[in-house]
């Protein structure tokens, strides 16, 4: 670290308060630039969502104890502005990236619906619109994974060719006719445009590295184009990629055997894309020594099946500390117990409570 500048790959362990630790680190970096009152404002922080940006702003507000503070530029990683890229390039006398505008979701749905009705005239408009929404999601999924529809006819074995042929004929809507409509309108799909913008920004920064810090925090690079941008940022002179809860203590055997459904899988894939290993990832200084006592318990629960049971008993005992299980006879009784526990916590000074459940009916009770 020099003059408040950090560089490379970092992680903030789970259970340590990701956004608060991030805000503390950025404030520390800005304060280390003595005499530069605007060091914080020159930072660009790329976050996974707009909500994360709002919560990071609140974290800064909490650290400043309500005093006015000029914040960094907070931006969702997928919200790239084509005009900004053009403006950036103009400063280098370079040519721009000709990226067509994206078609709106509702406009796309209403354009796809008549194509569906032509394939099946028996469908009403409401059914056609519903199918159009599903086709639009399929289009976006393919673009998000940076794939295309080439070779679609070869997916299904020849033994199912007759049935699959009917599906292919229906999918001509998006493989043949839809690209023609977009080309005629001079538009592209939203996910396609996002991919092109992210790739353009990555190329731009590789060729013309920013002179100010760029921090990508909280993203795991699950979208290939975003992963490429993260790789670029990690290699910038003032670039930082801060991964959320990378398990740097999981033993090598388990790390190599985790499957694509494991929570750590996307970060492992991202590191492989970057040609990096966990040894290249440092703990964010403000999060050092703050590992949660539940970490080993969660690590044991999520360990691959063939590695289950390697955790020592003492670590599990510590992870189970203050963990209670209450069995109830009815959902109503369950809701009442939870409500009482939350009420007791909230009536205790300096205590907070959090209720997490996938059961919406339970949450309403």
Coordinates of C-alpha atoms in Angstrom, one line a residue:
X1 CA 0.0 0.0 0.0
X2 CA 1.4 3.3 -1.1
X3 CA -0.2 6.8 -0.6
X4 CA -3.4 5.2 0.4
X5 CA -3.6 3.0 -2.8
X6 CA -4.4 -0.7 -2.6
X7 CA -4.2 -3.0 -5.6
X8 CA -5.2 -6.5 -6.6
X9 CA -7.5 -9.1 -5.1
X10 CA -9.1 -9.0 -1.6
X11 CA -11.9 -10.6 0.3
X12 CA -14.0 -9.7 3.2
X13 CA -15.0 -12.8 5.2
X14 CA -18.6 -13.7 5.7
X15 CA -20.2 -12.5 8.9
X16 CA -18.0 -9.4 9.3
X17 CA -20.3 -6.8 7.8
X18 CA -19.2 -6.5 4.1
X19 CA -20.3 -3.0 3.3
X20 CA -19.3 -1.5 6.7
X21 CA -15.8 -3.0 6.3
X22 CA -15.6 -1.8 2.7
X23 CA -16.6 1.7 3.7
X24 CA -14.0 1.8 6.5
X25 CA -11.3 0.7 4.1
X26 CA -12.2 3.3 1.5
X27 CA -12.2 6.0 4.2
X28 CA -8.8 4.9 5.4
X29 CA -7.4 5.0 1.9
X30 CA -8.8 8.6 1.4
X31 CA -7.4 9.7 4.7
X32 CA -3.9 8.3 3.9
X33 CA -3.8 10.8 1.0
X34 CA -2.9 13.7 3.2
X35 CA -3.8 17.1 1.8
X36 CA -6.2 15.6 -0.7
X37 CA -9.7 16.4 0.6
X38 CA -11.3 15.0 -2.6
X39 CA -9.5 11.6 -2.6
X40 CA -12.7 9.8 -1.8
X41 CA -14.7 11.4 -4.6
X42 CA -12.2 10.3 -7.2
X43 CA -12.9 6.6 -6.4
X44 CA -15.3 4.6 -8.6
X45 CA -16.9 1.7 -6.7
X46 CA -18.7 -0.9 -8.8
X47 CA -21.3 -2.9 -6.8
X48 CA -23.6 -5.8 -7.8
X49 CA -26.9 -3.9 -7.4
X50 CA -28.4 -0.4 -6.9
X51 CA -29.5 -1.6 -3.5
X52 CA -25.9 -2.4 -2.5
X53 CA -25.0 1.2 -3.5
X54 CA -27.7 2.6 -1.2
X55 CA -26.6 0.5 1.7
X56 CA -22.9 1.4 1.2
X57 CA -24.0 5.1 1.2
X58 CA -25.7 4.4 4.5
X59 CA -22.6 2.7 5.8
X60 CA -20.6 5.8 5.0
X61 CA -23.2 8.0 6.8
X62 CA -22.9 5.8 9.9
X63 CA -19.1 6.1 9.9
X64 CA -19.2 9.8 9.5
X65 CA -21.8 10.0 12.4
X66 CA -24.2 12.0 10.2
X67 CA -21.6 14.7 9.2
X68 CA -21.6 15.7 5.5
X69 CA -19.3 13.5 3.4
X70 CA -18.4 13.6 -0.3
X71 CA -18.8 10.0 -1.4
X72 CA -17.2 8.0 -4.1
X73 CA -19.0 7.3 -7.4
X74 CA -21.2 4.3 -6.6
X75 CA -22.4 2.4 -9.6
X76 CA -24.0 -1.0 -10.3
X77 CA -21.5 -3.1 -12.3
X78 CA -24.0 -3.8 -15.1
X79 CA -25.0 -0.1 -15.4
X80 CA -22.4 1.0 -17.9
X81 CA -23.1 4.2 -19.9
X82 CA -22.2 4.1 -23.6
X83 CA -22.0 7.9 -23.8
X84 CA -19.4 7.8 -20.9
X85 CA -17.3 5.4 -22.9
X86 CA -17.5 7.6 -25.9
X87 CA -16.5 10.7 -23.8
X88 CA -13.6 8.7 -22.2
X89 CA -12.3 7.7 -25.6
X90 CA -12.6 11.2 -27.0
X91 CA -9.9 12.3 -24.5
X92 CA -7.5 9.9 -26.2
X93 CA -8.6 10.7 -29.8
X94 CA -9.8 7.2 -30.2
X95 CA -12.8 5.9 -32.1
X96 CA -15.9 5.0 -30.3
X97 CA -17.8 1.7 -29.8
X98 CA -20.9 1.6 -32.0
X99 CA -23.3 -0.1 -29.7
X100 CA -27.0 0.1 -30.7
X101 CA -29.6 1.0 -28.2
X102 CA -31.5 -1.7 -26.3
X103 CA -35.1 -2.5 -27.0
X104 CA -37.4 -2.1 -24.0
X105 CA -38.8 -5.2 -22.3
X106 CA -42.4 -4.4 -22.9
X107 CA -41.8 -3.5 -26.5
X108 CA -40.0 -6.8 -27.1
X109 CA -42.8 -8.7 -25.5
X110 CA -45.5 -7.1 -27.7
X111 CA -43.4 -7.7 -30.9
X112 CA -42.8 -11.4 -30.0
X113 CA -46.5 -12.1 -29.3
X114 CA -47.7 -11.8 -33.0
X115 CA -44.9 -14.1 -34.1
X116 CA -46.1 -16.7 -31.6
X117 CA -49.7 -16.3 -32.8
X118 CA -48.6 -16.9 -36.4
X119 CA -47.0 -20.2 -35.2
X120 CA -50.2 -21.1 -33.3
X121 CA -53.3 -19.1 -34.4
X122 CA -55.3 -20.8 -31.6
X123 CA -53.6 -18.8 -28.9
X124 CA -55.2 -15.6 -27.5
X125 CA -53.3 -12.4 -27.0
X126 CA -52.9 -13.1 -23.2
X127 CA -51.4 -16.5 -23.8
X128 CA -49.1 -15.2 -26.6
X129 CA -47.9 -12.4 -24.3
X130 CA -47.1 -14.9 -21.6
X131 CA -45.1 -17.1 -24.0
X132 CA -43.4 -14.0 -25.3
X133 CA -42.2 -13.2 -21.8
X134 CA -40.8 -16.7 -21.5
X135 CA -39.0 -16.4 -24.9
X136 CA -37.6 -13.0 -23.8
X137 CA -36.2 -14.6 -20.7
X138 CA -34.6 -17.4 -22.8
X139 CA -33.0 -14.8 -25.0
X140 CA -31.6 -12.9 -22.1
X141 CA -30.3 -16.1 -20.4
X142 CA -28.4 -17.0 -23.6
X143 CA -26.9 -13.5 -23.9
X144 CA -26.1 -13.4 -20.2
X145 CA -24.1 -16.7 -20.5
X146 CA -22.4 -15.1 -23.6
X147 CA -23.7 -17.9 -25.9
X148 CA -25.8 -18.0 -29.0
X149 CA -28.3 -20.3 -30.7
X150 CA -25.9 -21.9 -33.2
X151 CA -25.9 -25.6 -33.0
X152 CA -29.3 -25.7 -31.3
X153 CA -30.5 -28.4 -33.6
X154 CA -27.7 -30.7 -32.4
X155 CA -28.6 -30.6 -28.7
X156 CA -31.1 -33.5 -28.8
X157 CA -30.2 -37.0 -29.9
X158 CA -31.4 -38.3 -33.3
X159 CA -33.8 -40.6 -31.5
X160 CA -35.9 -37.6 -30.5
X161 CA -35.5 -35.7 -33.7
X162 CA -39.2 -35.7 -34.7
X163 CA -40.4 -34.2 -31.4
X164 CA -37.4 -31.9 -31.3
X165 CA -38.1 -30.6 -34.8
X166 CA -41.4 -29.2 -33.7
X167 CA -39.6 -27.3 -30.9
X168 CA -37.0 -26.0 -33.4
X169 CA -39.7 -24.8 -35.7
X170 CA -41.3 -22.8 -32.8
X171 CA -37.9 -21.5 -31.7
X172 CA -37.4 -20.0 -35.2
X173 CA -39.2 -17.1 -33.7
X174 CA -36.0 -16.1 -31.8
X175 CA -33.4 -17.8 -33.9
X176 CA -34.4 -16.5 -37.3
X177 CA -37.2 -13.9 -37.2
X178 CA -36.3 -12.0 -34.1
X179 CA -32.7 -11.1 -35.2
X180 CA -34.1 -9.7 -38.4
X181 CA -36.6 -7.6 -36.6
X182 CA -33.9 -6.2 -34.3
X183 CA -31.6 -5.5 -37.3
X184 CA -34.4 -3.7 -39.1
X185 CA -35.1 -1.5 -36.0
X186 CA -31.4 -0.8 -35.3
X187 CA -31.8 -2.3 -31.7
X188 CA -30.4 -5.2 -29.7
X189 CA -31.6 -7.1 -26.7
X190 CA -30.9 -5.6 -23.2
X191 CA -28.7 -8.4 -22.0
X192 CA -26.7 -8.3 -25.3
X193 CA -26.2 -4.6 -24.9
X194 CA -25.0 -5.0 -21.3
X195 CA -22.5 -7.6 -22.4
X196 CA -21.2 -5.4 -25.2
X197 CA -20.8 -2.4 -22.9
X198 CA -19.0 -4.5 -20.2
X199 CA -16.6 -5.9 -22.8
X200 CA -16.1 -2.5 -24.3
X201 CA -15.3 -1.0 -20.9
X202 CA -12.9 -3.8 -20.1
X203 CA -11.1 -3.3 -23.4
X204 CA -11.0 0.5 -22.8
X205 CA -9.5 0.2 -19.4
X206 CA -6.9 -2.3 -20.6
X207 CA -5.8 0.1 -23.3
X208 CA -6.2 3.3 -21.3
X209 CA -6.0 2.5 -17.5
X210 CA -7.9 5.0 -15.3
X211 CA -5.7 7.4 -13.3
X212 CA -8.0 7.1 -10.3
X213 CA -8.9 4.1 -8.1
X214 CA -11.5 1.6 -9.5
X215 CA -13.0 -0.8 -6.9
X216 CA -15.3 -3.7 -7.8
X217 CA -16.8 -5.0 -4.6
X218 CA -19.3 -7.8 -3.9
X219 CA -19.5 -9.2 -7.4
X220 CA -18.5 -12.9 -8.0
X221 CA -18.3 -12.6 -11.8
X222 CA -21.1 -15.1 -12.4
X223 CA -21.9 -13.3 -15.7
X224 CA -19.0 -14.0 -18.1
X225 CA -18.7 -10.4 -19.4
X226 CA -18.7 -9.1 -15.8
X227 CA -16.0 -11.7 -15.0
X228 CA -13.9 -10.3 -17.8
X229 CA -14.3 -6.8 -16.4
X230 CA -13.3 -7.9 -12.9
X231 CA -10.2 -9.5 -14.4
X232 CA -9.3 -6.3 -16.0
X233 CA -9.9 -4.2 -12.9
X234 CA -7.7 -6.5 -10.8
X235 CA -4.9 -5.8 -13.2
X236 CA -5.2 -2.0 -13.2
X237 CA -2.5 0.0 -11.4
X238 CA -5.2 1.3 -9.0
X239 CA -7.7 -1.5 -9.4
X240 CA -9.2 -3.6 -6.6
X241 CA -11.6 -6.5 -6.7
X242 CA -13.1 -7.4 -3.3
X243 CA -14.8 -10.8 -3.2
X244 CA -17.6 -11.4 -0.8
X245 CA -16.8 -14.2 1.7
X246 CA -14.2 -16.2 -0.3
X247 CA -13.3 -19.2 1.9
X248 CA -9.5 -19.0 2.0
X249 CA -9.3 -21.5 4.9
X250 CA -11.1 -24.4 3.2
X251 CA -8.6 -27.2 2.7
X252 CA -7.3 -27.8 -0.8
X253 CA -9.0 -31.2 -1.3
X254 CA -12.5 -29.8 -0.6
X255 CA -11.8 -26.7 -2.7
X256 CA -10.9 -28.8 -5.7
X257 CA -14.0 -31.0 -5.3
X258 CA -16.7 -28.3 -4.9
X259 CA -19.4 -28.6 -7.6
X260 CA -21.1 -25.8 -9.6
X261 CA -24.0 -25.7 -7.0
X262 CA -21.6 -24.8 -4.2
X263 CA -21.7 -21.1 -3.0
X264 CA -18.0 -20.8 -3.6
X265 CA -18.1 -22.2 -7.1
X266 CA -18.6 -18.9 -8.9
X267 CA -15.6 -17.4 -7.1
X268 CA -13.5 -20.4 -7.9
X269 CA -14.4 -20.1 -11.5
X270 CA -13.6 -16.4 -11.4
X271 CA -10.2 -17.0 -10.0
X272 CA -9.5 -19.6 -12.7
X273 CA -10.6 -17.1 -15.3
X274 CA -8.1 -14.6 -13.8
X275 CA -5.3 -17.3 -13.6
X276 CA -5.2 -16.7 -9.9
X277 CA -5.5 -18.9 -6.8
X278 CA -6.7 -18.3 -3.3
X279 CA -3.1 -17.6 -2.3
X280 CA -3.3 -14.4 -4.4
X281 CA -6.3 -13.1 -2.5
X282 CA -5.6 -11.0 0.6
X283 CA -7.9 -10.3 3.5
X284 CA -9.3 -6.7 3.4
X285 CA -7.3 -4.9 6.1
X286 CA -10.3 -3.6 7.9
X287 CA -11.8 -7.1 8.1
X288 CA -8.6 -8.8 9.4
X289 CA -9.2 -10.7 12.6
X290 CA -13.0 -10.4 12.4
X291 CA -13.9 -13.9 11.2
X292 CA -17.3 -15.1 12.5
X293 CA -17.4 -17.9 15.0
X294 CA -20.0 -19.5 12.8
X295 CA -17.5 -19.7 9.9
X296 CA -16.3 -23.2 10.6
X297 CA -19.8 -24.5 11.2
X298 CA -21.0 -23.1 7.8
X299 CA -17.8 -24.4 6.2
X300 CA -18.6 -27.9 7.5
X301 CA -22.2 -27.8 6.4
X302 CA -21.2 -26.8 2.8
X303 CA -18.2 -29.1 2.5
X304 CA -18.4 -31.6 -0.4
X305 CA -20.0 -34.9 0.6
X306 CA -16.8 -36.9 0.2
X307 CA -15.0 -34.5 2.6
X308 CA -17.8 -34.3 5.2
X309 CA -16.7 -35.0 8.7
X310 CA -13.1 -33.7 8.5
X311 CA -13.9 -30.8 10.9
X312 CA -12.7 -31.1 14.4
X313 CA -15.2 -31.3 17.2
X314 CA -13.9 -28.2 19.0
X315 CA -14.6 -26.0 16.0
X316 CA -18.1 -27.2 15.6
X317 CA -18.8 -26.7 19.3
X318 CA -17.7 -23.1 19.0
X319 CA -19.9 -22.7 15.9
X320 CA -22.9 -24.0 17.7
X321 CA -22.5 -21.6 20.6
X322 CA -25.7 -19.6 21.4
X323 CA -27.5 -21.5 18.6
X324 CA -31.0 -22.6 19.8
X325 CA -33.6 -24.9 18.2
X326 CA -37.2 -24.5 19.3
X327 CA -39.8 -27.1 18.1
X328 CA -43.4 -25.9 17.9
X329 CA -46.7 -27.7 17.3
X330 CA -48.2 -25.3 14.8
X331 CA -47.2 -22.5 12.4
X332 CA -49.1 -20.0 14.6
X333 CA -47.1 -21.0 17.7
X334 CA -43.9 -20.8 15.6
X335 CA -44.7 -17.3 14.6
X336 CA -45.5 -16.3 18.2
X337 CA -42.2 -17.7 19.5
X338 CA -40.2 -15.8 16.9
X339 CA -42.1 -12.6 17.5
X340 CA -41.4 -12.8 21.3
X341 CA -37.7 -13.5 20.7
X342 CA -37.4 -10.5 18.4
X343 CA -39.4 -8.3 20.8
X344 CA -37.1 -9.3 23.7
X345 CA -34.0 -8.5 21.6
X346 CA -35.3 -5.1 20.5
X347 CA -36.1 -4.1 24.0
X348 CA -32.5 -4.7 25.0
X349 CA -30.3 -1.6 24.6
X350 CA -27.6 -1.9 21.8
X351 CA -29.2 -5.1 20.5
X352 CA -30.5 -5.8 17.0
X353 CA -32.5 -8.7 15.5
X354 CA -32.8 -10.1 12.0
X355 CA -35.5 -12.6 10.8
X356 CA -34.7 -14.6 7.7
X357 CA -37.1 -17.2 6.3
X358 CA -38.1 -18.5 2.9
X359 CA -41.7 -18.9 4.2
X360 CA -43.7 -15.8 3.3
X361 CA -46.7 -17.0 5.3
X362 CA -44.6 -17.3 8.4
X363 CA -43.2 -13.8 7.8
X364 CA -46.7 -12.3 7.5
X365 CA -47.8 -13.9 10.8

